[in-house]
Amino acid sequence: MTQYKKIFIALVLVVTVLCVTFAQPVHFLNSPIVSAAKNGSSAPELAKIEMGSTKKDGYDRYIAQYSNVSRPASELLIQGGAFAKAEGMDARAVSDFPGASGKAAETGETGTITWELDIPVDGLYNIAIRYYQLEGKHSSIDRKLLIDGKLPFAEANSFTFNRVWKNKGETIRDEKGNDSYTPQIEDPMWQEAFLQSSDGSHVDPYSFYFSKGKHSISLVSDKEPMMIDYIKLGQVDKVLNYQEVAAQYKEQGYKAAASGVFIKVQGEAASRKSNSSLYPVMDRSSAATEPYDISKIRMNTIGSTNWSKAGQWLAWDIDVPEDGLYKIGVKFNQNFARGITSYRKLTIDGKVPFEEMETVAFEFSNGWDLKELGDGEEPYQFYLSKGKHELRMEVSLGEMSDYVRTIESSILDLNTLYRRIVMVTGTVPDTNRDYQLELKLPEMVGTMTKQATVIETISRLLAQATGGNSDRTATLDRLVIQLREMADKPGTVPSLMESFKTNISSLGTWIYQTNNMPLSIDYIAVASPEVEMPSASATLWQSAKHQVGTFFLSFFTDYNQLGSSAKTDKKITVWITLGMDQAKILKRMVEESFTPETGIAVDFQVVGEGILLQAMLAGRGPDVAFSVPNDRPVNYALRSGVEDISKYPGFEEVKKEFHESAFVPYAFNGGYYALPMEQSFPVLFYRKDILDELKLKVPETWDDVYAILPELQKQNLLFGFPESSATSFSMLATLLYQDDGEIYNDGGKTIALNSEKSIKSFIQWTDLYTAYQLPLTIDFTNRFRSGEMPIGIADYTVFQTISVTAPELRGLWEFAQVPGKKLPDGTVRHDAPGAGSATVMLKGSEHKSDAWDFMKWWASTDAQARFAQENEAILGTAGRLAMGNLDAMAQLPWQINDYNTLMEQWKWVKGIPEVPGGYFAARHIDNAFKSVAVSHEDPREAIDKFTRFINDEIKKKRNEFGLPN
């Protein structure tokens, strides 16, 4: 080896070690250059704008009416058991409930309970409720508040009361020595909570105006039962600032705690929490996290993205050795949301110690940091008496709450403007035409100018708070530039409509991201004032050892393999096509219930769905696999890949837990080749605000739809229908099933598309696109959000998407059953096709009996409900699953009205059979549809031609697999 080569290799090794050791990126956004550029003295003065929501029925407008109203010092207590009436609820007064101050009220998850009260003095009052969580679906408790039978403001439509959870014992370790999970159980306790924003959009508790005299307060149950001890009307205690509290300390003679006191409580050892998702999690990003292991998984932190929603809290018990003044440090990591500060409200023994602890800021950083709670120069001192204290940290939006409400109002105003422009130009405007928008819409330029000013001001305030520009401010700035351009040159509006809609949608994403306040905690430290807090960072040697070690160990460790911690001779392998988070939930569930009950251990492997067929054909597949798409089990069965489970004991009992339609896609030749896991179906989504504005009713039948279509089209608005594709013909199946038709003849030997009923349904479907000129493709969520498509049919799982991505539409939309066919007796049938996924047992399994035991357990109500609840606890509403088990579905945290709508629609769901060659059906139905809708072919000729193609393929496949034709 030459000397040059030796030098080159040495340089490469040095650079590699440096890169591995210092893998963190430079925090450019907080550099002095960027900060100076943004906040320099040459920057123009910030515009004065009205912060908050402009909704006419919102809390900001409500409280503005009473800005000069007094806040009486008197307090009014109404005992829970003294309710005046209950409607639709089996409420009862309970005299001897443990911990209650008097006679409490036991309230159900549906119905309304009302109390009467006599207000002694006009004024604004805060309302607090002392409650106790009763056994339910393990989700938060939701209530609506009515005063004198009416909503005082829109936000009173939903109040959330958290349950209390705790760790159940120690963290479980698997057979490889890795931390597996920490079980969570409910820890019911009495809690007093003021009525305040459930989503954090208002930091302070709501104030309610009552005139002197008699009034009523009603709580409407939307979800979960609870016990109510009392309802209290009064004022929130005033919190002094730190200077005032420090002065009181001095007056009372409080001294610093004895020197040398240092108490450390690990974050993962939280004593109580508001959600079951706040369990200990793993962090392997640093060698300084505690506890640490270079090769093993350790659940050594808590929080992360699971602890990001307003109202979520974690509590730790701190035991101090003597009375005195202490300082508090928090070792944290907030590298999840660039350009955003995460805020927490800190309480000690249920009270905020001083005003500055209402919103404690944890700034973005690239790694772990230790924050001494203070003013940036000196740490604050907290007086703690000898003994145990509860330190609680709750997610708060802090100063971001005003920004979020302001931007939400901007989105609604801009979407309204966009919709009015569309009413003039249509959704695809002619860019060469002068629409004279500034004359037809005189408010357009003023709205654009006003909103540009509002959004630009928020952007600059955000940049000042976070130390410079970021991707969050870039989203706002892009829209500001466009709004000013369109306001200055109205003639450019038609050509910019698509990007205008995209930029408005980006604001919704901005709100969703800003509402998330993630934070990880390694430990909490309480120390006497003179003690120096430890460094949060690893040493240079520790970092180098960690980075190099984890790099090499990654070649020998399969983190997608979740081994069992159970010591048993019986073991099966299960492949899961969901994510690692879902696999960990399943592993916890199996080791807590299935394995102890059956003695069967389970190894989970996270794989891609496409690999299952290859492994099955190679004879190297698992024992069980899920979630397998609906069209796969029968196709696998034709190739002797999966087992007929109908012959196993207990199958008929399992089948009763699902809707009969759920098994249709898995039935073939007298057998069943899968158990349902998820099942979904279409519903009708609609914007209440727009339909009210247009004075249109929600259609119940297809005649109602045909009546509403022209009214929408007069305004250049759309009615959305499911798209045809090579894998789905949902709309045709809906119309056909409502006419009592079928997809296949003679047990699946031929397709029934050339029957008279099928042709009629096909013509009815294609007429929507030929006669009414509806678009062939739609972006359902964005068009629904912008308002250009205020009503449409889509799978009910779109509920999750709209809830998460369009927070500004909260309370403005709902869903109903799909339009149906009116029968001679006046009733309406709402048939619709179902979709879903399944669990299969592979034919090559050597542990079929054990695999069947697992499948029965997995399909059970308890397992399905718990899996869905824990998945949603981690991912929020976006992670709500469409569980196929009927009783499990009842345990998901749906609002009661939405749940009832789903149950009514589910009664009408029909499954689409899977047959050999059936993949040709969806493909050629789509071809037939497009030949009519695009090429204007005669519908009867098109359906007849493609029916022959489909039947030829079915016949060929039946011959291939030795089936009779």
CSV table of C-alpha atoms in Angstrom, one decimal, residues 544-926:
chain,number,residue,atom,x,y,z
A,544,ALA,CA,-18.3,8.5,19.9
A,545,LYS,CA,-18.8,5.1,21.6
A,546,HIS,CA,-22.6,5.3,21.3
A,547,GLN,CA,-22.6,6.3,17.6
A,548,VAL,CA,-20.0,3.7,16.5
A,549,GLY,CA,-21.5,1.0,18.6
A,550,THR,CA,-25.1,1.4,17.5
A,551,PHE,CA,-23.9,1.6,13.9
A,552,PHE,CA,-22.2,-1.8,14.1
A,553,LEU,CA,-24.9,-3.4,16.2
A,554,SER,CA,-27.6,-2.5,13.7
A,555,PHE,CA,-26.1,-5.2,11.4
A,556,PHE,CA,-26.9,-7.9,14.0
A,557,THR,CA,-30.2,-6.7,15.5
A,558,ASP,CA,-33.6,-6.9,13.7
A,559,TYR,CA,-35.7,-4.2,15.2
A,560,ASN,CA,-38.7,-5.3,13.1
A,561,GLN,CA,-38.8,-8.7,15.0
A,562,LEU,CA,-40.6,-8.5,18.3
A,563,GLY,CA,-39.8,-11.6,20.3
A,564,SER,CA,-41.9,-13.0,23.1
A,565,SER,CA,-40.9,-12.7,26.8
A,566,ALA,CA,-42.9,-15.8,27.7
A,567,LYS,CA,-41.2,-19.0,28.6
A,568,THR,CA,-43.3,-21.7,26.9
A,569,ASP,CA,-42.8,-24.6,24.4
A,570,LYS,CA,-45.8,-23.4,22.3
A,571,LYS,CA,-45.0,-20.5,19.9
A,572,ILE,CA,-46.5,-19.1,16.7
A,573,THR,CA,-45.3,-16.5,14.3
A,574,VAL,CA,-47.6,-13.7,13.2
A,575,TRP,CA,-46.9,-11.2,10.3
A,576,ILE,CA,-48.4,-7.8,10.6
A,577,THR,CA,-48.5,-5.3,7.7
A,578,LEU,CA,-49.2,-2.3,9.9
A,579,GLY,CA,-46.5,-0.2,11.6
A,580,MET,CA,-44.1,-0.9,14.4
A,581,ASP,CA,-46.3,1.1,16.9
A,582,GLN,CA,-49.2,-1.3,16.1
A,583,ALA,CA,-47.0,-4.3,16.5
A,584,LYS,CA,-45.9,-3.1,19.9
A,585,ILE,CA,-49.5,-2.7,21.0
A,586,LEU,CA,-50.2,-6.2,19.9
A,587,LYS,CA,-47.2,-7.6,21.7
A,588,ARG,CA,-48.3,-5.9,24.9
A,589,MET,CA,-51.8,-7.3,24.6
A,590,VAL,CA,-50.6,-10.8,23.8
A,591,GLU,CA,-48.3,-10.9,26.8
A,592,GLU,CA,-50.9,-9.5,29.2
A,593,SER,CA,-53.8,-11.7,28.2
A,594,PHE,CA,-53.4,-14.2,25.4
A,595,THR,CA,-50.2,-16.0,26.4
A,596,PRO,CA,-51.1,-16.2,30.2
A,597,GLU,CA,-54.5,-17.7,29.2
A,598,THR,CA,-53.4,-20.2,26.6
A,599,GLY,CA,-49.7,-20.8,27.2
A,600,ILE,CA,-49.0,-19.9,23.5
A,601,ALA,CA,-46.2,-17.3,22.9
A,602,VAL,CA,-46.3,-15.1,19.8
A,603,ASP,CA,-43.4,-13.7,17.8
A,604,PHE,CA,-44.5,-10.6,15.7
A,605,GLN,CA,-42.8,-9.6,12.4
A,606,VAL,CA,-43.6,-6.3,10.6
A,607,VAL,CA,-43.5,-6.9,6.9
A,608,GLY,CA,-44.8,-5.4,3.7
A,609,GLU,CA,-48.1,-6.9,2.3
A,610,GLY,CA,-46.6,-7.9,-1.0
A,611,ILE,CA,-44.1,-10.3,0.6
A,612,LEU,CA,-46.8,-12.6,2.0
A,613,LEU,CA,-47.6,-14.3,-1.3
A,614,GLN,CA,-43.9,-14.9,-2.1
A,615,ALA,CA,-43.3,-16.4,1.3
A,616,MET,CA,-46.4,-18.5,1.2
A,617,LEU,CA,-45.5,-20.0,-2.2
A,618,ALA,CA,-42.0,-20.6,-1.0
A,619,GLY,CA,-43.3,-22.4,2.1
A,620,ARG,CA,-41.6,-20.0,4.5
A,621,GLY,CA,-44.5,-17.9,5.6
A,622,PRO,CA,-45.8,-17.3,9.2
A,623,ASP,CA,-48.6,-19.1,11.0
A,624,VAL,CA,-51.0,-16.1,10.9
A,625,ALA,CA,-51.0,-12.9,8.9
A,626,PHE,CA,-53.0,-9.7,9.0
A,627,SER,CA,-54.2,-7.1,7.9
A,628,VAL,CA,-54.8,-8.8,4.5
A,629,PRO,CA,-56.9,-6.9,1.9
A,630,ASN,CA,-60.4,-8.3,1.1
A,631,ASP,CA,-59.5,-9.6,-2.3
A,632,ARG,CA,-56.5,-11.7,-1.2
A,633,PRO,CA,-57.9,-14.6,1.0
A,634,VAL,CA,-59.9,-16.3,-1.8
A,635,ASN,CA,-57.1,-15.8,-4.3
A,636,TYR,CA,-54.6,-17.4,-1.8
A,637,ALA,CA,-57.1,-20.2,-1.1
A,638,LEU,CA,-57.2,-21.0,-4.9
A,639,ARG,CA,-53.5,-21.6,-4.7
A,640,SER,CA,-53.7,-23.7,-1.5
A,641,GLY,CA,-52.0,-20.9,0.4
A,642,VAL,CA,-54.5,-20.3,3.3
A,643,GLU,CA,-56.6,-22.6,5.5
A,644,ASP,CA,-60.4,-23.0,5.5
A,645,ILE,CA,-61.1,-21.9,9.1
A,646,SER,CA,-64.8,-22.8,9.0
A,647,LYS,CA,-64.0,-26.3,10.1
A,648,TYR,CA,-62.3,-25.2,13.4
A,649,PRO,CA,-64.2,-25.4,16.7
A,650,GLY,CA,-65.9,-22.1,17.7
A,651,PHE,CA,-66.0,-20.6,14.2
A,652,GLU,CA,-69.8,-20.1,14.3
A,653,GLU,CA,-69.5,-18.3,17.6
A,654,VAL,CA,-66.8,-16.0,16.3
A,655,LYS,CA,-68.9,-15.3,13.2
A,656,LYS,CA,-71.8,-14.0,15.3
A,657,GLU,CA,-69.6,-11.1,16.5
A,658,PHE,CA,-69.4,-9.6,13.0
A,659,HIS,CA,-72.0,-8.3,10.5
A,660,GLU,CA,-72.9,-11.1,8.0
A,661,SER,CA,-71.6,-8.9,5.1
A,662,ALA,CA,-68.1,-9.0,6.5
A,663,PHE,CA,-67.6,-12.7,5.7
A,664,VAL,CA,-68.9,-12.5,2.1
A,665,PRO,CA,-65.5,-11.7,0.5
A,666,TYR,CA,-63.9,-14.7,2.3
A,667,ALA,CA,-66.4,-17.3,1.4
A,668,PHE,CA,-65.7,-19.8,-1.4
A,669,ASN,CA,-66.8,-23.4,-2.3
A,670,GLY,CA,-68.6,-23.8,1.0
A,671,GLY,CA,-65.6,-22.6,3.2
A,672,TYR,CA,-64.3,-19.4,4.8
A,673,TYR,CA,-60.7,-18.5,4.4
A,674,ALA,CA,-60.3,-15.5,6.7
A,675,LEU,CA,-61.7,-13.7,9.8
A,676,PRO,CA,-62.7,-10.1,9.3
A,677,MET,CA,-60.5,-7.4,11.0
A,678,GLU,CA,-61.7,-4.1,9.6
A,679,GLN,CA,-64.9,-3.3,7.8
A,680,SER,CA,-65.8,0.1,6.4
A,681,PHE,CA,-68.6,1.5,4.1
A,682,PRO,CA,-69.7,4.8,2.5
A,683,VAL,CA,-71.7,7.5,4.1
A,684,LEU,CA,-72.8,11.0,3.0
A,685,PHE,CA,-70.7,13.9,4.2
A,686,TYR,CA,-72.1,17.4,4.1
A,687,ARG,CA,-71.2,20.9,5.1
A,688,LYS,CA,-74.0,22.2,7.4
A,689,ASP,CA,-72.9,25.9,7.0
A,690,ILE,CA,-73.1,25.9,3.2
A,691,LEU,CA,-76.3,23.9,2.9
A,692,ASP,CA,-77.9,26.3,5.3
A,693,GLU,CA,-76.6,29.2,3.3
A,694,LEU,CA,-78.1,27.8,0.1
A,695,LYS,CA,-81.3,26.7,2.0
A,696,LEU,CA,-80.8,23.0,0.9
A,697,LYS,CA,-81.7,19.9,2.8
A,698,VAL,CA,-79.6,16.8,3.2
A,699,PRO,CA,-80.9,14.4,0.6
A,700,GLU,CA,-82.3,11.1,1.8
A,701,THR,CA,-83.2,9.5,-1.6
A,702,TRP,CA,-81.8,9.6,-5.1
A,703,ASP,CA,-84.7,11.8,-6.1
A,704,ASP,CA,-83.5,14.3,-3.5
A,705,VAL,CA,-80.0,14.1,-5.0
A,706,TYR,CA,-81.3,14.9,-8.5
A,707,ALA,CA,-83.2,17.8,-7.1
A,708,ILE,CA,-80.1,19.2,-5.3
A,709,LEU,CA,-77.6,18.8,-8.2
A,710,PRO,CA,-78.9,21.7,-10.4
A,711,GLU,CA,-79.1,24.0,-7.3
A,712,LEU,CA,-75.4,23.3,-6.6
A,713,GLN,CA,-74.4,23.6,-10.2
A,714,LYS,CA,-76.0,27.0,-10.4
A,715,GLN,CA,-73.4,28.1,-7.9
A,716,ASN,CA,-70.6,26.2,-9.6
A,717,LEU,CA,-70.5,23.8,-6.7
A,718,LEU,CA,-70.2,20.0,-6.8
A,719,PHE,CA,-71.7,16.8,-5.4
A,720,GLY,CA,-69.0,14.3,-4.8
A,721,PHE,CA,-69.3,10.6,-5.7
A,722,PRO,CA,-66.8,7.7,-5.2
A,723,GLU,CA,-64.4,7.4,-8.1
A,724,SER,CA,-64.4,4.4,-10.3
A,725,SER,CA,-61.0,2.6,-10.4
A,726,ALA,CA,-59.4,-0.7,-11.4
A,727,THR,CA,-60.0,-1.9,-7.8
A,728,SER,CA,-63.3,-0.4,-6.9
A,729,PHE,CA,-66.8,0.1,-8.3
A,730,SER,CA,-68.5,1.2,-5.1
A,731,MET,CA,-71.0,3.6,-6.7
A,732,LEU,CA,-72.3,0.9,-9.2
A,733,ALA,CA,-72.6,-1.6,-6.3
A,734,THR,CA,-74.5,0.9,-4.2
A,735,LEU,CA,-77.1,1.5,-6.9
A,736,LEU,CA,-77.3,-2.1,-7.9
A,737,TYR,CA,-77.8,-3.4,-4.3
A,738,GLN,CA,-80.5,-0.8,-3.7
A,739,ASP,CA,-82.4,-2.2,-6.7
A,740,ASP,CA,-82.1,-5.7,-5.2
A,741,GLY,CA,-79.5,-6.7,-7.9
A,742,GLU,CA,-76.4,-8.9,-7.6
A,743,ILE,CA,-72.8,-8.7,-8.9
A,744,TYR,CA,-72.4,-12.4,-9.9
A,745,ASN,CA,-74.7,-15.2,-11.1
A,746,ASP,CA,-74.7,-18.9,-10.2
A,747,GLY,CA,-72.3,-18.8,-7.3
A,748,GLY,CA,-69.7,-16.7,-9.1
A,749,LYS,CA,-69.5,-18.6,-12.4
A,750,THR,CA,-70.5,-15.5,-14.4
A,751,ILE,CA,-70.9,-11.8,-13.7
A,752,ALA,CA,-74.5,-10.4,-13.7
A,753,LEU,CA,-73.7,-7.0,-15.3
A,754,ASN,CA,-75.8,-7.7,-18.4
A,755,SER,CA,-79.0,-8.2,-16.4
A,756,GLU,CA,-81.7,-5.5,-16.8
A,757,LYS,CA,-81.2,-4.3,-13.2
A,758,SER,CA,-77.5,-4.0,-13.7
A,759,ILE,CA,-77.8,-2.1,-17.0
A,760,LYS,CA,-80.3,0.2,-15.3
A,761,SER,CA,-78.0,0.9,-12.4
A,762,PHE,CA,-75.0,1.4,-14.8
A,763,ILE,CA,-77.0,4.0,-16.8
A,764,GLN,CA,-78.0,5.7,-13.6
A,765,TRP,CA,-74.4,5.9,-12.6
A,766,THR,CA,-72.9,7.1,-15.9
A,767,ASP,CA,-75.7,9.7,-16.3
A,768,LEU,CA,-74.2,11.6,-13.3
A,769,TYR,CA,-71.2,12.2,-15.5
A,770,THR,CA,-72.8,12.6,-18.9
A,771,ALA,CA,-76.0,14.4,-18.1
A,772,TYR,CA,-74.8,16.3,-15.0
A,773,GLN,CA,-71.1,16.7,-16.2
A,774,LEU,CA,-69.6,15.8,-12.8
A,775,PRO,CA,-65.8,15.5,-12.8
A,776,LEU,CA,-64.4,12.0,-13.1
A,777,THR,CA,-61.8,12.6,-10.3
A,778,ILE,CA,-62.0,14.6,-7.2
A,779,ASP,CA,-59.8,15.4,-4.2
A,780,PHE,CA,-62.5,14.8,-1.7
A,781,THR,CA,-61.0,16.2,1.4
A,782,ASN,CA,-59.6,19.4,-0.1
A,783,ARG,CA,-62.7,20.2,-2.1
A,784,PHE,CA,-64.9,19.5,0.9
A,785,ARG,CA,-62.7,21.7,3.1
A,786,SER,CA,-62.7,24.6,0.6
A,787,GLY,CA,-66.5,24.3,0.2
A,788,GLU,CA,-66.5,23.9,-3.6
A,789,MET,CA,-67.9,20.4,-2.9
A,790,PRO,CA,-70.2,20.9,0.2
A,791,ILE,CA,-71.7,17.4,0.0
A,792,GLY,CA,-70.4,14.0,-1.2
A,793,ILE,CA,-70.3,10.2,-0.7
A,794,ALA,CA,-67.1,8.7,0.7
A,795,ASP,CA,-65.9,5.9,2.9
A,796,TYR,CA,-66.7,6.8,6.5
A,797,THR,CA,-63.0,6.6,7.4
A,798,VAL,CA,-62.7,10.0,5.7
A,799,PHE,CA,-64.1,11.3,9.0
A,800,GLN,CA,-60.6,10.9,10.5
A,801,THR,CA,-58.9,12.8,7.7
A,802,ILE,CA,-61.3,15.7,7.8
A,803,SER,CA,-61.2,15.9,11.6
A,804,VAL,CA,-57.4,16.1,11.7
A,805,THR,CA,-56.6,18.1,8.6
A,806,ALA,CA,-59.5,20.6,8.7
A,807,PRO,CA,-59.7,21.8,12.3
A,808,GLU,CA,-61.2,25.1,11.2
A,809,LEU,CA,-64.4,23.2,10.1
A,810,ARG,CA,-65.1,21.9,13.7
A,811,GLY,CA,-68.9,21.9,14.2
A,812,LEU,CA,-69.6,22.8,10.6
A,813,TRP,CA,-70.0,19.4,9.1
A,814,GLU,CA,-71.6,16.0,9.7
A,815,PHE,CA,-72.4,12.7,7.9
A,816,ALA,CA,-75.6,10.8,7.2
A,817,GLN,CA,-76.6,7.6,5.5
A,818,VAL,CA,-76.0,7.3,1.8
A,819,PRO,CA,-79.0,8.4,-0.4
A,820,GLY,CA,-81.3,5.5,-1.0
A,821,LYS,CA,-84.2,4.1,-2.9
A,822,LYS,CA,-87.7,4.9,-1.7
A,823,LEU,CA,-90.0,1.9,-1.6
A,824,PRO,CA,-93.8,1.8,-2.2
A,825,ASP,CA,-94.5,1.7,1.6
A,826,GLY,CA,-92.5,5.0,2.1
A,827,THR,CA,-89.4,3.4,3.7
A,828,VAL,CA,-86.0,4.0,2.2
A,829,ARG,CA,-83.3,1.3,1.6
A,830,HIS,CA,-79.7,2.6,2.0
A,831,ASP,CA,-77.8,-0.5,0.7
A,832,ALA,CA,-74.0,0.1,0.2
A,833,PRO,CA,-71.0,-2.2,-0.3
A,834,GLY,CA,-68.5,-2.9,2.4
A,835,ALA,CA,-64.7,-3.0,2.3
A,836,GLY,CA,-62.1,-4.1,4.7
A,837,SER,CA,-59.2,-6.3,5.7
A,838,ALA,CA,-58.8,-9.8,7.2
A,839,THR,CA,-56.7,-12.2,9.3
A,840,VAL,CA,-55.6,-15.5,7.6
A,841,MET,CA,-54.0,-18.8,8.7
A,842,LEU,CA,-51.5,-20.1,6.3
A,843,LYS,CA,-51.9,-23.6,4.9
A,844,GLY,CA,-48.3,-24.5,5.6
A,845,SER,CA,-48.5,-23.7,9.3
A,846,GLU,CA,-47.3,-26.5,11.6
A,847,HIS,CA,-49.2,-25.1,14.6
A,848,LYS,CA,-52.7,-24.8,13.2
A,849,SER,CA,-54.5,-25.4,16.5
A,850,ASP,CA,-52.4,-22.7,18.3
A,851,ALA,CA,-52.9,-20.4,15.3
A,852,TRP,CA,-56.6,-20.8,15.5
A,853,ASP,CA,-56.6,-20.0,19.2
A,854,PHE,CA,-54.8,-16.8,18.4
A,855,MET,CA,-57.2,-15.9,15.6
A,856,LYS,CA,-60.2,-16.4,17.9
A,857,TRP,CA,-58.6,-14.3,20.6
A,858,TRP,CA,-57.7,-11.6,18.1
A,859,ALA,CA,-61.2,-11.5,16.6
A,860,SER,CA,-62.8,-11.2,20.1
A,861,THR,CA,-64.5,-8.0,21.2
A,862,ASP,CA,-62.0,-7.3,24.1
A,863,ALA,CA,-58.9,-7.7,21.9
A,864,GLN,CA,-60.3,-5.7,18.9
A,865,ALA,CA,-61.6,-2.9,21.2
A,866,ARG,CA,-58.4,-2.6,23.1
A,867,PHE,CA,-56.2,-2.6,20.0
A,868,ALA,CA,-58.3,0.1,18.4
A,869,GLN,CA,-58.4,2.2,21.6
A,870,GLU,CA,-54.6,2.0,22.1
A,871,ASN,CA,-53.9,2.8,18.5
A,872,GLU,CA,-56.1,5.9,18.7
A,873,ALA,CA,-54.4,6.9,22.0
A,874,ILE,CA,-51.1,7.0,20.1
A,875,LEU,CA,-52.2,8.5,16.8
A,876,GLY,CA,-55.2,10.5,17.9
A,877,THR,CA,-58.4,10.7,15.8
A,878,ALA,CA,-56.3,10.0,12.7
A,879,GLY,CA,-55.6,6.5,14.0
A,880,ARG,CA,-59.3,5.5,14.6
A,881,LEU,CA,-59.7,2.1,13.1
A,882,ALA,CA,-62.8,0.7,11.2
A,883,MET,CA,-63.1,-2.3,13.4
A,884,GLY,CA,-65.3,-5.1,12.0
A,885,ASN,CA,-66.3,-6.6,15.4
A,886,LEU,CA,-69.7,-5.0,16.1
A,887,ASP,CA,-69.3,-4.8,19.9
A,888,ALA,CA,-65.7,-3.5,19.6
A,889,MET,CA,-67.0,-0.7,17.4
A,890,ALA,CA,-69.4,0.2,20.2
A,891,GLN,CA,-66.4,0.7,22.5
A,892,LEU,CA,-64.6,3.2,20.2
A,893,PRO,CA,-64.8,6.9,21.3
A,894,TRP,CA,-67.4,8.0,18.7
A,895,GLN,CA,-69.8,10.8,19.6
A,896,ILE,CA,-73.1,9.2,20.2
A,897,ASN,CA,-74.9,10.8,17.2
A,898,ASP,CA,-72.1,9.8,14.8
A,899,TYR,CA,-72.1,6.2,16.2
A,900,ASN,CA,-75.9,5.9,15.8
A,901,THR,CA,-75.6,7.1,12.1
A,902,LEU,CA,-72.9,4.4,11.5
A,903,MET,CA,-74.9,1.7,13.1
A,904,GLU,CA,-78.0,2.6,11.0
A,905,GLN,CA,-75.9,2.5,7.8
A,906,TRP,CA,-74.2,-0.7,8.8
A,907,LYS,CA,-77.5,-2.5,8.8
A,908,TRP,CA,-77.6,-2.0,5.0
A,909,VAL,CA,-74.1,-3.0,4.2
A,910,LYS,CA,-73.6,-5.9,1.7
A,911,GLY,CA,-70.3,-7.7,1.0
A,912,ILE,CA,-69.0,-8.1,-2.6
A,913,PRO,CA,-68.1,-11.7,-3.3
A,914,GLU,CA,-64.6,-12.6,-4.5
A,915,VAL,CA,-64.4,-15.2,-7.3
A,916,PRO,CA,-61.6,-16.7,-9.5
A,917,GLY,CA,-60.8,-14.0,-12.1
A,918,GLY,CA,-62.8,-11.4,-10.1
A,919,TYR,CA,-59.9,-8.9,-10.5
A,920,PHE,CA,-61.1,-8.5,-14.1
A,921,ALA,CA,-64.5,-7.3,-12.8
A,922,ALA,CA,-63.3,-4.1,-11.2
A,923,ARG,CA,-60.9,-3.4,-14.1
A,924,HIS,CA,-63.4,-3.8,-16.9
A,925,ILE,CA,-66.3,-2.1,-15.0
A,926,ASP,CA,-64.0,0.9,-14.8
